mmCIF file of C-alpha atoms and ligand atoms in Angstrom:
data_model
loop_
_atom_site.group_PDB
_atom_site.id
_atom_site.type_symbol
_atom_site.label_atom_id
_atom_site.label_comp_id
_atom_site.label_asym_id
_atom_site.label_seq_id
_atom_site.Cartn_x
_atom_site.Cartn_y
_atom_site.Cartn_z
ATOM 1 C CA MET A 10 -19.209 -227.792 53.737
ATOM 2 C CA PRO A 11 -19.717 -230.603 51.192
ATOM 3 C CA PRO A 12 -19.888 -234.168 52.577
ATOM 4 C CA GLY A 13 -16.460 -235.804 52.727
ATOM 5 C CA THR A 14 -14.563 -232.521 53.078
ATOM 6 C CA PRO A 15 -12.053 -232.980 55.904
ATOM 7 C CA PRO A 16 -12.709 -230.648 58.848
ATOM 8 C CA GLN A 17 -10.728 -227.392 58.639
ATOM 9 C CA PRO A 18 -9.456 -225.394 61.629
ATOM 10 C CA PRO A 19 -11.700 -222.411 62.361
ATOM 11 C CA ILE A 20 -8.874 -219.926 61.750
ATOM 12 C CA ALA A 21 -8.544 -221.095 58.124
ATOM 13 C CA GLY A 22 -11.384 -218.774 57.139
ATOM 14 C CA TYR A 23 -9.992 -215.581 58.651
ATOM 15 C CA ASP A 24 -7.224 -212.992 58.333
ATOM 16 C CA GLY A 25 -7.901 -211.150 61.574
ATOM 17 C CA VAL A 26 -8.853 -211.930 65.196
ATOM 18 C CA VAL A 27 -10.522 -209.592 67.688
ATOM 19 C CA CYS A 28 -9.643 -211.214 70.962
ATOM 20 C CA ASP A 29 -11.294 -210.652 74.346
ATOM 21 C CA LEU A 30 -8.989 -210.654 77.378
ATOM 22 C CA ASP A 31 -10.423 -211.745 80.724
ATOM 23 C CA GLY A 32 -11.533 -215.376 80.585
ATOM 24 C CA VAL A 33 -9.780 -215.922 77.271
ATOM 25 C CA VAL A 34 -6.150 -214.829 77.600
ATOM 26 C CA TYR A 35 -5.976 -214.454 81.368
ATOM 27 C CA ARG A 36 -8.038 -214.918 84.480
ATOM 28 C CA GLY A 37 -7.117 -212.374 87.113
ATOM 29 C CA ASP A 38 -3.319 -212.140 87.150
ATOM 30 C CA GLU A 39 -2.695 -215.521 85.541
ATOM 31 C CA ALA A 40 -2.625 -216.609 81.912
ATOM 32 C CA VAL A 41 -5.220 -219.109 80.781
ATOM 33 C CA PRO A 42 -2.842 -222.035 80.280
ATOM 34 C CA GLY A 43 -1.833 -222.376 76.637
ATOM 35 C CA ALA A 44 -3.515 -219.124 75.554
ATOM 36 C CA PRO A 45 -0.371 -216.960 75.089
ATOM 37 C CA ARG A 46 1.286 -219.701 73.070
ATOM 38 C CA SER A 47 -1.791 -220.138 70.871
ATOM 39 C CA LEU A 48 -1.916 -216.405 70.177
ATOM 40 C CA GLN A 49 1.770 -216.368 69.252
ATOM 41 C CA GLN A 50 1.143 -219.266 66.853
ATOM 42 C CA LEU A 51 -1.699 -217.364 65.243
ATOM 43 C CA VAL A 52 0.506 -214.316 64.709
ATOM 44 C CA ASP A 53 3.391 -216.454 63.475
ATOM 45 C CA GLY A 54 0.971 -217.940 60.963
ATOM 46 C CA GLY A 55 0.237 -214.504 59.515
ATOM 47 C CA VAL A 56 -3.061 -213.763 61.271
ATOM 48 C CA ARG A 57 -3.535 -210.182 62.422
ATOM 49 C CA LEU A 58 -4.531 -209.849 66.070
ATOM 50 C CA VAL A 59 -5.974 -207.115 68.278
ATOM 51 C CA TYR A 60 -7.303 -207.337 71.812
ATOM 52 C CA ALA A 61 -10.612 -205.603 72.430
ATOM 53 C CA THR A 62 -11.446 -204.753 76.020
ATOM 54 C CA ASN A 63 -14.429 -203.127 77.686
ATOM 55 C CA ASN A 64 -12.145 -202.192 80.590
ATOM 56 C CA ALA A 65 -11.767 -198.430 80.190
ATOM 57 C CA SER A 66 -9.850 -197.787 83.375
ATOM 58 C CA ARG A 67 -6.408 -198.998 82.291
ATOM 59 C CA VAL A 68 -4.342 -197.406 79.507
ATOM 60 C CA PRO A 69 -3.547 -199.702 76.524
ATOM 61 C CA ALA A 70 0.192 -199.615 77.211
ATOM 62 C CA GLU A 71 -0.385 -201.110 80.645
ATOM 63 C CA VAL A 72 -2.622 -203.870 79.212
ATOM 64 C CA ALA A 73 0.013 -204.618 76.553
ATOM 65 C CA ARG A 74 2.741 -204.869 79.232
ATOM 66 C CA GLN A 75 0.601 -207.378 81.164
ATOM 67 C CA LEU A 76 -0.039 -209.434 78.045
ATOM 68 C CA ALA A 77 3.646 -209.440 77.052
ATOM 69 C CA ALA A 78 4.633 -210.509 80.574
ATOM 70 C CA LEU A 79 2.279 -213.485 80.232
ATOM 71 C CA GLY A 80 3.964 -214.406 76.930
ATOM 72 C CA ALA A 81 1.269 -213.170 74.552
ATOM 73 C CA PRO A 82 2.221 -211.093 71.481
ATOM 74 C CA ALA A 83 1.181 -207.522 72.258
ATOM 75 C CA THR A 84 2.202 -203.945 71.730
ATOM 76 C CA GLU A 85 0.256 -200.877 72.814
ATOM 77 C CA SER A 86 -1.356 -200.514 69.375
ATOM 78 C CA ASP A 87 -2.687 -204.066 69.583
ATOM 79 C CA VAL A 88 -5.006 -203.119 72.415
ATOM 80 C CA VAL A 89 -8.314 -201.488 71.478
ATOM 81 C CA SER A 90 -10.254 -200.191 74.470
ATOM 82 C CA SER A 91 -13.814 -199.027 74.968
ATOM 83 C CA ALA A 92 -12.364 -195.722 76.196
ATOM 84 C CA GLN A 93 -10.738 -195.288 72.789
ATOM 85 C CA ALA A 94 -14.018 -196.126 71.081
ATOM 86 C CA GLY A 95 -15.786 -193.568 73.272
ATOM 87 C CA ALA A 96 -13.189 -190.881 72.574
ATOM 88 C CA ALA A 97 -13.420 -191.617 68.856
ATOM 89 C CA ARG A 98 -17.212 -191.186 68.987
ATOM 90 C CA LEU A 99 -16.845 -187.790 70.699
ATOM 91 C CA ALA A 100 -14.011 -186.700 68.398
ATOM 92 C CA ALA A 101 -16.264 -187.371 65.410
ATOM 93 C CA ASP A 102 -18.936 -185.042 66.852
ATOM 94 C CA LEU A 103 -16.871 -182.288 68.515
ATOM 95 C CA PRO A 104 -14.122 -179.946 67.288
ATOM 96 C CA ALA A 105 -10.543 -180.740 68.321
ATOM 97 C CA GLY A 106 -9.650 -179.118 71.631
ATOM 98 C CA THR A 107 -13.162 -179.477 73.072
ATOM 99 C CA ARG A 108 -13.200 -180.005 76.829
ATOM 100 C CA VAL A 109 -14.745 -183.311 77.936
ATOM 101 C CA LEU A 110 -15.331 -184.490 81.484
ATOM 102 C CA ALA A 111 -13.217 -187.660 82.000
ATOM 103 C CA LEU A 112 -15.274 -189.635 84.510
ATOM 104 C CA GLY A 113 -13.320 -192.839 85.200
ATOM 105 C CA GLY A 114 -9.839 -194.240 85.412
ATOM 106 C CA PRO A 115 -6.656 -193.081 83.623
ATOM 107 C CA GLY A 116 -7.659 -194.876 80.424
ATOM 108 C CA VAL A 117 -10.559 -192.512 79.927
ATOM 109 C CA ALA A 118 -8.511 -189.311 80.132
ATOM 110 C CA GLU A 119 -5.699 -190.716 77.989
ATOM 111 C CA ALA A 120 -8.074 -191.819 75.242
ATOM 112 C CA LEU A 121 -9.598 -188.333 75.133
ATOM 113 C CA SER A 122 -6.139 -186.682 74.868
ATOM 114 C CA ARG A 123 -5.065 -188.991 72.082
ATOM 115 C CA ALA A 124 -8.275 -188.288 70.170
ATOM 116 C CA GLY A 125 -7.469 -184.546 70.202
ATOM 117 C CA LEU A 126 -9.934 -183.616 72.955
ATOM 118 C CA VAL A 127 -9.100 -182.033 76.321
ATOM 119 C CA PRO A 128 -9.943 -184.217 79.313
ATOM 120 C CA VAL A 129 -11.150 -182.367 82.397
ATOM 121 C CA ARG A 130 -11.086 -184.025 85.821
ATOM 122 C CA PRO A 131 -14.315 -183.737 87.816
ATOM 123 C CA ALA A 132 -12.362 -182.020 90.583
ATOM 124 C CA ASP A 133 -11.343 -179.298 88.099
ATOM 125 C CA VAL A 134 -14.852 -178.277 87.122
ATOM 126 C CA MET A 135 -15.970 -175.105 88.930
ATOM 127 C CA ALA A 136 -19.158 -175.158 90.957
ATOM 128 C CA GLU A 137 -20.713 -172.479 88.777
ATOM 129 C CA ASP A 138 -19.986 -170.527 85.645
ATOM 130 C CA PRO A 139 -18.108 -167.304 86.506
ATOM 131 C CA PRO A 140 -19.992 -164.008 86.079
ATOM 132 C CA ALA A 141 -19.478 -162.279 82.734
ATOM 133 C CA GLY A 142 -15.991 -160.873 82.667
ATOM 134 C CA GLY A 143 -14.991 -163.073 85.590
ATOM 135 C CA VAL A 144 -11.604 -164.732 85.370
ATOM 136 C CA ALA A 145 -11.362 -168.516 85.529
ATOM 137 C CA TYR A 146 -8.135 -170.077 86.625
ATOM 138 C CA PRO A 147 -6.520 -171.869 83.699
ATOM 139 C CA GLU A 148 -6.456 -175.218 85.490
ATOM 140 C CA VAL A 149 -10.162 -175.216 86.152
ATOM 141 C CA ALA A 150 -13.081 -175.356 83.761
ATOM 142 C CA ALA A 151 -16.366 -173.530 84.039
ATOM 143 C CA PRO A 152 -19.312 -175.880 83.617
ATOM 144 C CA GLY A 153 -20.266 -174.008 80.432
ATOM 145 C CA ASP A 154 -16.847 -174.818 78.942
ATOM 146 C CA VAL A 155 -17.299 -178.601 79.221
ATOM 147 C CA SER A 156 -19.177 -180.023 76.222
ATOM 148 C CA ALA A 157 -19.447 -183.730 76.951
ATOM 149 C CA VAL A 158 -19.018 -186.518 79.488
ATOM 150 C CA LEU A 159 -17.105 -189.715 78.769
ATOM 151 C CA GLN A 160 -17.902 -192.239 81.508
ATOM 152 C CA GLY A 161 -15.827 -195.347 82.037
ATOM 153 C CA PHE A 162 -14.952 -197.543 84.972
ATOM 154 C CA GLY A 163 -12.626 -196.142 87.614
ATOM 155 C CA ARG A 164 -12.006 -197.309 91.178
ATOM 156 C CA ASN A 165 -11.324 -193.821 92.480
ATOM 157 C CA VAL A 166 -14.451 -192.102 91.239
ATOM 158 C CA THR A 167 -16.173 -190.359 94.152
ATOM 159 C CA VAL A 168 -19.665 -189.208 95.007
ATOM 160 C CA ALA A 169 -18.510 -185.629 94.327
ATOM 161 C CA ASP A 170 -17.385 -186.725 90.848
ATOM 162 C CA PHE A 171 -20.843 -188.117 90.118
ATOM 163 C CA GLU A 172 -22.413 -184.893 91.344
ATOM 164 C CA THR A 173 -20.237 -182.930 88.907
ATOM 165 C CA ALA A 174 -21.179 -185.245 86.043
ATOM 166 C CA ALA A 175 -24.871 -184.996 86.947
ATOM 167 C CA ARG A 176 -24.613 -181.211 86.960
ATOM 168 C CA LEU A 177 -23.188 -181.247 83.407
ATOM 169 C CA LEU A 178 -25.640 -183.855 82.156
ATOM 170 C CA THR A 179 -28.564 -181.833 83.482
ATOM 171 C CA ARG A 180 -27.340 -179.026 81.250
ATOM 172 C CA GLY A 181 -27.748 -181.384 78.276
ATOM 173 C CA VAL A 182 -24.128 -182.041 77.300
ATOM 174 C CA GLN A 183 -23.339 -185.112 75.160
ATOM 175 C CA TRP A 184 -22.919 -188.325 77.221
ATOM 176 C CA VAL A 185 -20.962 -191.373 76.058
ATOM 177 C CA ALA A 186 -20.353 -194.449 78.222
ATOM 178 C CA THR A 187 -17.506 -196.801 77.431
ATOM 179 C CA ASN A 188 -19.545 -199.901 78.351
ATOM 180 C CA ASP A 189 -22.607 -200.979 80.247
ATOM 181 C CA ASP A 190 -21.452 -204.167 81.965
ATOM 182 C CA ALA A 191 -23.490 -204.207 85.154
ATOM 183 C CA THR A 192 -20.954 -206.280 87.053
ATOM 184 C CA LEU A 193 -17.219 -206.637 87.346
ATOM 185 C CA PRO A 194 -15.916 -210.068 88.413
ATOM 186 C CA LEU A 195 -13.543 -209.882 91.377
ATOM 187 C CA PRO A 196 -11.953 -212.798 93.235
ATOM 188 C CA TRP A 197 -14.670 -212.726 95.920
ATOM 189 C CA GLY A 198 -17.590 -212.394 93.484
ATOM 190 C CA GLN A 199 -19.461 -209.709 91.529
ATOM 191 C CA SER A 200 -18.726 -206.037 92.082
ATOM 192 C CA PRO A 201 -20.575 -203.097 90.454
ATOM 193 C CA GLY A 202 -19.320 -202.512 86.913
ATOM 194 C CA ASN A 203 -19.512 -199.413 84.746
ATOM 195 C CA GLY A 204 -23.100 -200.192 83.789
ATOM 196 C CA ALA A 205 -24.140 -199.928 87.431
ATOM 197 C CA TYR A 206 -22.567 -196.467 87.650
ATOM 198 C CA VAL A 207 -24.193 -195.468 84.338
ATOM 199 C CA ASP A 208 -27.545 -196.463 85.869
ATOM 200 C CA LEU A 209 -26.762 -194.322 88.902
ATOM 201 C CA LEU A 210 -26.375 -191.202 86.719
ATOM 202 C CA ALA A 211 -29.304 -192.223 84.521
ATOM 203 C CA ALA A 212 -31.554 -192.435 87.568
ATOM 204 C CA ALA A 213 -30.417 -189.013 88.682
ATOM 205 C CA THR A 214 -30.670 -187.253 85.333
ATOM 206 C CA GLY A 215 -33.446 -189.068 83.463
ATOM 207 C CA ARG A 216 -31.090 -189.608 80.526
ATOM 208 C CA ARG A 217 -29.232 -192.535 78.932
ATOM 209 C CA PRO A 218 -25.791 -192.387 77.308
ATOM 210 C CA ASP A 219 -24.572 -193.674 73.960
ATOM 211 C CA VAL A 220 -22.643 -196.856 74.785
ATOM 212 C CA VAL A 221 -19.698 -197.865 72.588
ATOM 213 C CA GLY A 222 -18.197 -201.029 74.199
ATOM 214 C CA LYS A 223 -19.196 -204.642 73.684
ATOM 215 C CA PRO A 224 -21.898 -205.746 72.829
ATOM 216 C CA HIS A 225 -22.356 -202.497 70.896
ATOM 217 C CA PRO A 226 -20.697 -202.237 67.465
ATOM 218 C CA PRO A 227 -18.380 -199.186 67.816
ATOM 219 C CA LEU A 228 -15.617 -201.075 69.661
ATOM 220 C CA TYR A 229 -15.657 -203.783 66.982
ATOM 221 C CA ARG A 230 -15.545 -201.150 64.227
ATOM 222 C CA LEU A 231 -12.512 -199.571 65.844
ATOM 223 C CA ALA A 232 -10.896 -203.009 66.105
ATOM 224 C CA LEU A 233 -11.544 -203.645 62.401
ATOM 225 C CA ASP A 234 -9.974 -200.272 61.559
ATOM 226 C CA ARG A 235 -6.903 -201.208 63.601
ATOM 227 C CA LEU A 236 -6.665 -204.661 61.984
ATOM 228 C CA GLY A 237 -7.226 -203.468 58.418
ATOM 229 C CA THR A 238 -9.088 -206.716 57.666
ATOM 230 C CA ALA A 239 -12.535 -207.140 56.085
ATOM 231 C CA ALA A 240 -15.398 -207.924 58.475
ATOM 232 C CA VAL A 241 -16.150 -211.189 56.633
ATOM 233 C CA ARG A 242 -12.503 -212.248 57.085
ATOM 234 C CA THR A 243 -12.375 -211.334 60.803
ATOM 235 C CA ILE A 244 -13.452 -213.433 63.794
ATOM 236 C CA ALA A 245 -14.198 -212.211 67.305
ATOM 237 C CA VAL A 246 -13.195 -214.496 70.184
ATOM 238 C CA GLY A 247 -14.661 -214.269 73.661
ATOM 239 C CA ASP A 248 -16.005 -216.075 76.700
ATOM 240 C CA ARG A 249 -19.221 -214.142 77.373
ATOM 241 C CA LEU A 250 -22.240 -214.840 75.209
ATOM 242 C CA ALA A 251 -24.158 -211.642 75.936
ATOM 243 C CA THR A 252 -21.234 -209.331 75.249
ATOM 244 C CA ASP A 253 -18.543 -210.962 73.091
ATOM 245 C CA ILE A 254 -20.697 -213.276 70.985
ATOM 246 C CA ALA A 255 -23.848 -211.140 70.689
ATOM 247 C CA GLY A 256 -21.646 -208.109 70.019
ATOM 248 C CA ALA A 257 -19.748 -209.857 67.232
ATOM 249 C CA ARG A 258 -23.022 -210.666 65.505
ATOM 250 C CA ALA A 259 -24.282 -207.088 65.885
ATOM 251 C CA ALA A 260 -21.083 -205.900 64.240
ATOM 252 C CA GLY A 261 -21.370 -208.448 61.406
ATOM 253 C CA LEU A 262 -18.480 -210.643 62.542
ATOM 254 C CA ASP A 263 -18.261 -214.387 62.984
ATOM 255 C CA SER A 264 -17.372 -215.521 66.482
ATOM 256 C CA ALA A 265 -15.686 -218.222 68.484
ATOM 257 C CA TRP A 266 -17.052 -218.864 71.994
ATOM 258 C CA VAL A 267 -14.209 -220.026 74.244
ATOM 259 C CA LEU A 268 -15.168 -222.083 77.309
ATOM 260 C CA THR A 269 -12.249 -220.994 79.488
ATOM 261 C CA GLY A 270 -14.139 -218.096 81.081
ATOM 262 C CA VAL A 271 -17.460 -217.072 82.599
ATOM 263 C CA ASP A 272 -20.092 -218.789 80.505
ATOM 264 C CA GLY A 273 -20.551 -222.538 80.271
ATOM 265 C CA PRO A 274 -22.620 -224.649 77.841
ATOM 266 C CA SER A 275 -25.937 -224.357 79.692
ATOM 267 C CA ASP A 276 -25.680 -220.558 79.603
ATOM 268 C CA LEU A 277 -26.290 -220.684 75.856
ATOM 269 C CA LEU A 278 -29.940 -221.478 76.583
ATOM 270 C CA ASP A 279 -30.429 -218.102 78.332
ATOM 271 C CA THR A 280 -29.420 -216.120 75.264
ATOM 272 C CA ASP A 281 -30.117 -215.828 71.569
ATOM 273 C CA ALA A 282 -26.374 -215.727 70.922
ATOM 274 C CA THR A 283 -25.252 -217.832 67.977
ATOM 275 C CA PRO A 284 -21.487 -218.429 68.112
ATOM 276 C CA THR A 285 -20.009 -219.596 64.810
ATOM 277 C CA PHE A 286 -17.655 -221.921 66.655
ATOM 278 C CA VAL A 287 -17.615 -223.376 70.169
ATOM 279 C CA VAL A 288 -14.084 -224.204 71.392
ATOM 280 C CA ALA A 289 -12.636 -225.392 74.692
ATOM 281 C CA SER A 290 -9.627 -223.069 74.390
ATOM 282 C CA LEU A 291 -7.839 -220.721 71.969
ATOM 283 C CA SER A 292 -5.666 -223.566 70.724
ATOM 284 C CA GLU A 293 -8.691 -225.185 69.080
ATOM 285 C CA LEU A 294 -8.869 -222.331 66.575
ATOM 286 C CA GLN A 295 -5.911 -224.009 64.874
ATOM 287 C CA ARG A 296 -7.156 -227.574 65.033
ATOM 288 C CA PRO A 297 -9.558 -229.388 62.682
ATOM 289 C CA TYR A 298 -13.114 -228.529 63.755
ATOM 290 C CA ALA A 299 -16.049 -230.857 63.192
ATOM 291 C CA VAL A 300 -19.333 -229.026 62.578
ATOM 292 C CA PRO A 301 -22.469 -230.705 64.075
ATOM 293 C CA GLN A 302 -24.697 -232.273 61.424
ATOM 294 C CA ARG A 303 -28.365 -233.286 61.829
ATOM 295 C CA GLU A 304 -28.887 -237.018 61.291
ATOM 296 C CA ALA A 305 -32.067 -239.077 61.465
ATOM 297 C CA LEU A 306 -31.875 -239.701 65.235
ATOM 298 C CA GLY A 307 -30.025 -236.677 66.508
ATOM 299 C CA TRP A 308 -26.909 -234.570 66.012
ATOM 300 C CA ARG A 309 -23.522 -235.901 64.997
ATOM 301 C CA CYS A 310 -20.247 -234.067 65.581
ATOM 302 C CA GLY A 311 -17.136 -236.060 64.671
ATOM 303 C CA VAL A 312 -17.676 -239.430 66.359
ATOM 304 C CA ALA A 313 -20.189 -238.100 68.912
ATOM 305 C CA THR A 314 -23.938 -238.351 68.488
ATOM 306 C CA VAL A 315 -26.339 -236.610 70.859
ATOM 307 C CA SER A 316 -30.130 -236.374 70.882
ATOM 308 C CA TYR A 317 -32.644 -234.736 73.251
ATOM 309 C CA SER A 318 -35.223 -237.210 74.437
ATOM 310 C CA ASP A 319 -37.364 -237.654 77.588
ATOM 311 C CA GLU A 320 -36.032 -234.399 79.069
ATOM 312 C CA GLN A 321 -32.409 -235.418 78.842
ATOM 313 C CA LEU A 322 -29.498 -235.556 76.476
ATOM 314 C CA VAL A 323 -28.760 -239.018 75.163
ATOM 315 C CA ILE A 324 -25.075 -239.259 74.327
ATOM 316 C CA GLY A 325 -24.568 -242.009 71.816
ATOM 317 C CA HIS A 326 -20.879 -242.176 71.336
ATOM 318 C CA GLU A 327 -18.575 -241.066 74.133
ATOM 319 C CA GLY A 328 -14.829 -241.558 74.054
ATOM 320 C CA GLY A 329 -14.025 -239.080 71.280
ATOM 321 C CA ASP A 330 -13.164 -235.432 71.709
ATOM 322 C CA ARG A 331 -15.235 -234.048 74.607
ATOM 323 C CA MET A 332 -15.908 -230.899 72.598
ATOM 324 C CA GLU A 333 -17.607 -232.915 69.886
ATOM 325 C CA VAL A 334 -20.079 -234.135 72.505
ATOM 326 C CA VAL A 335 -20.592 -230.561 73.735
ATOM 327 C CA ARG A 336 -21.184 -229.173 70.210
ATOM 328 C CA ALA A 337 -23.568 -231.934 69.248
ATOM 329 C CA GLY A 338 -25.351 -231.538 72.615
ATOM 330 C CA LEU A 339 -25.727 -227.778 72.180
ATOM 331 C CA ALA A 340 -27.127 -228.296 68.680
ATOM 332 C CA ALA A 341 -29.700 -230.766 70.082
ATOM 333 C CA LEU A 342 -30.700 -228.367 72.882
ATOM 334 C CA VAL A 343 -31.046 -225.333 70.616
ATOM 335 C CA GLU A 344 -33.187 -227.419 68.241
ATOM 336 C CA ALA A 345 -35.423 -228.531 71.163
ATOM 337 C CA ARG A 346 -35.756 -224.888 72.279
ATOM 338 C CA GLU A 347 -36.780 -223.861 68.763
ATOM 339 C CA ARG A 348 -39.448 -226.577 68.889
ATOM 340 C CA GLY A 349 -40.899 -225.058 72.043
ATOM 341 C CA THR A 350 -39.375 -227.041 74.911
ATOM 342 C CA ALA A 351 -39.179 -224.912 78.051
ATOM 343 C CA THR A 352 -35.786 -223.414 78.798
ATOM 344 C CA ASP A 353 -35.864 -224.610 82.451
ATOM 345 C CA GLN A 354 -36.234 -228.191 81.317
ATOM 346 C CA LEU A 355 -33.413 -227.814 78.795
ATOM 347 C CA ARG A 356 -31.127 -226.123 81.302
ATOM 348 C CA HIS A 357 -31.439 -229.150 83.540
ATOM 349 C CA ALA A 358 -30.484 -231.432 80.667
ATOM 350 C CA ALA A 359 -27.639 -229.127 79.666
ATOM 351 C CA ARG A 360 -25.906 -229.561 83.037
ATOM 352 C CA VAL A 361 -24.347 -232.751 81.674
ATOM 353 C CA LEU A 362 -22.487 -230.587 79.146
ATOM 354 C CA ASP A 363 -21.377 -228.202 81.902
ATOM 355 C CA ARG A 364 -19.986 -231.164 83.808
ATOM 356 C CA ILE A 365 -18.088 -232.400 80.715
ATOM 357 C CA ILE A 366 -16.330 -229.036 80.589
ATOM 358 C CA GLU A 367 -15.796 -228.856 84.381
ATOM 359 C CA ASP A 368 -14.490 -232.433 84.584
ATOM 360 C CA GLY A 369 -12.093 -231.692 81.762
ATOM 361 C CA ARG A 370 -10.403 -228.954 83.693
ATOM 362 C CA ASP A 371 -7.479 -229.557 85.956
ATOM 363 C CA ASP A 372 -6.880 -227.453 89.066
ATOM 364 C CA SER A 373 -5.890 -224.456 87.006
ATOM 365 C CA GLY A 374 -9.238 -224.479 85.211
ATOM 366 C CA ARG A 375 -7.771 -225.761 81.973
ATOM 367 C CA THR A 376 -9.559 -228.122 79.572
ATOM 368 C CA PRO A 377 -6.806 -230.645 78.960
ATOM 369 C CA ALA A 378 -8.236 -232.857 76.217
ATOM 370 C CA ALA A 379 -7.828 -230.137 73.642
ATOM 371 C CA ASP A 380 -4.754 -228.501 75.134
ATOM 372 C CA VAL A 381 -2.128 -231.203 75.395
ATOM 373 C CA PRO A 382 0.430 -229.649 73.021
ATOM 374 C CA ASP A 383 0.351 -226.453 75.032
ATOM 375 C CA GLU A 384 1.769 -227.901 78.185
ATOM 376 C CA GLU A 385 5.322 -226.921 77.372
ATOM 377 C CA PRO A 386 6.270 -223.750 79.168
ATOM 378 C CA ALA A 387 6.108 -220.644 77.014
ATOM 379 C CA SER A 388 9.808 -219.822 76.897
ATOM 380 C CA ASN A 389 12.094 -217.664 74.740
ATOM 381 C CA ARG A 390 9.531 -215.132 73.750
HETATM 382 MG MG1 LIG B 17 -14.076 -212.002 78.833
#
């Protein structure tokens, strides 16, 4: 941007948004404060919006109902799931009506049906192919009649289901996984995610699946199809650097990293992710955004200046927008990393940026400095 140009809001450059869910729109059962209202304002302003989720277990209609109940604009067709991306991959390779093992929650089977394939439950696969001329019951499938496995997360998947999948995979059928997130955040901590169950089958079969969810491009391509916007005019928004932000880049999209979820500022040092924008919350997509600039002594962002010196961040101008300090600080840290400073040393220095974000949150986890206009209750929607 030329010097003297007033800062523009990030959303000014885009027609479409691919929005992550957990950590961005909601956390657990509760909305991220201000997020539903910000999304409604985006849509009211003419921006097209879809939600892209790696969660393959739930059907999109159920996700849309949850979003609508929280006050976010959402219909079933606004939700793009990794199960849909997986079913689309298989439907591109297999004739309509092909039987596919649906290993996972209801979202997996529904996505296969909607893509013109026939989902088969693991419990409905026979132990062996019937002898020639043998009669199979119509509700069961012989192993030889099942041409692929679509694996997504499901809480009710059993050891017997994995055995059935392994039996098919050993025969060489096509294998697509909705996502490879190793963990699933639950209120008490980290639980095994679909990636852990993929690894289980991989260890047993010596194979690896094609994976379609974030950070892999197919889910983003499906989201772009749904939006009808050009990749260069579409921005992906998410809280996880290794999935949302790295995935956006792999798919050729700009990205906004939102600090309402899992990853905090110091986590940037553990990745090569390069978010286009760093925002405290969704509402900042619609506010003027100062881009960090290199100056003689350090990095300037708005009224904040930050440099990395003597193994710490030197913050030259506090009192402005806390996110300007965070952005300038991240720019200084990334520069120091590129010059060869050890990541451990930088991570220690970066904790001051984590604290700025943590201190800015009230009890609900919100970052208030940037969210003040969103305090009104989201009513009459
Ligand atoms: Mg998330």
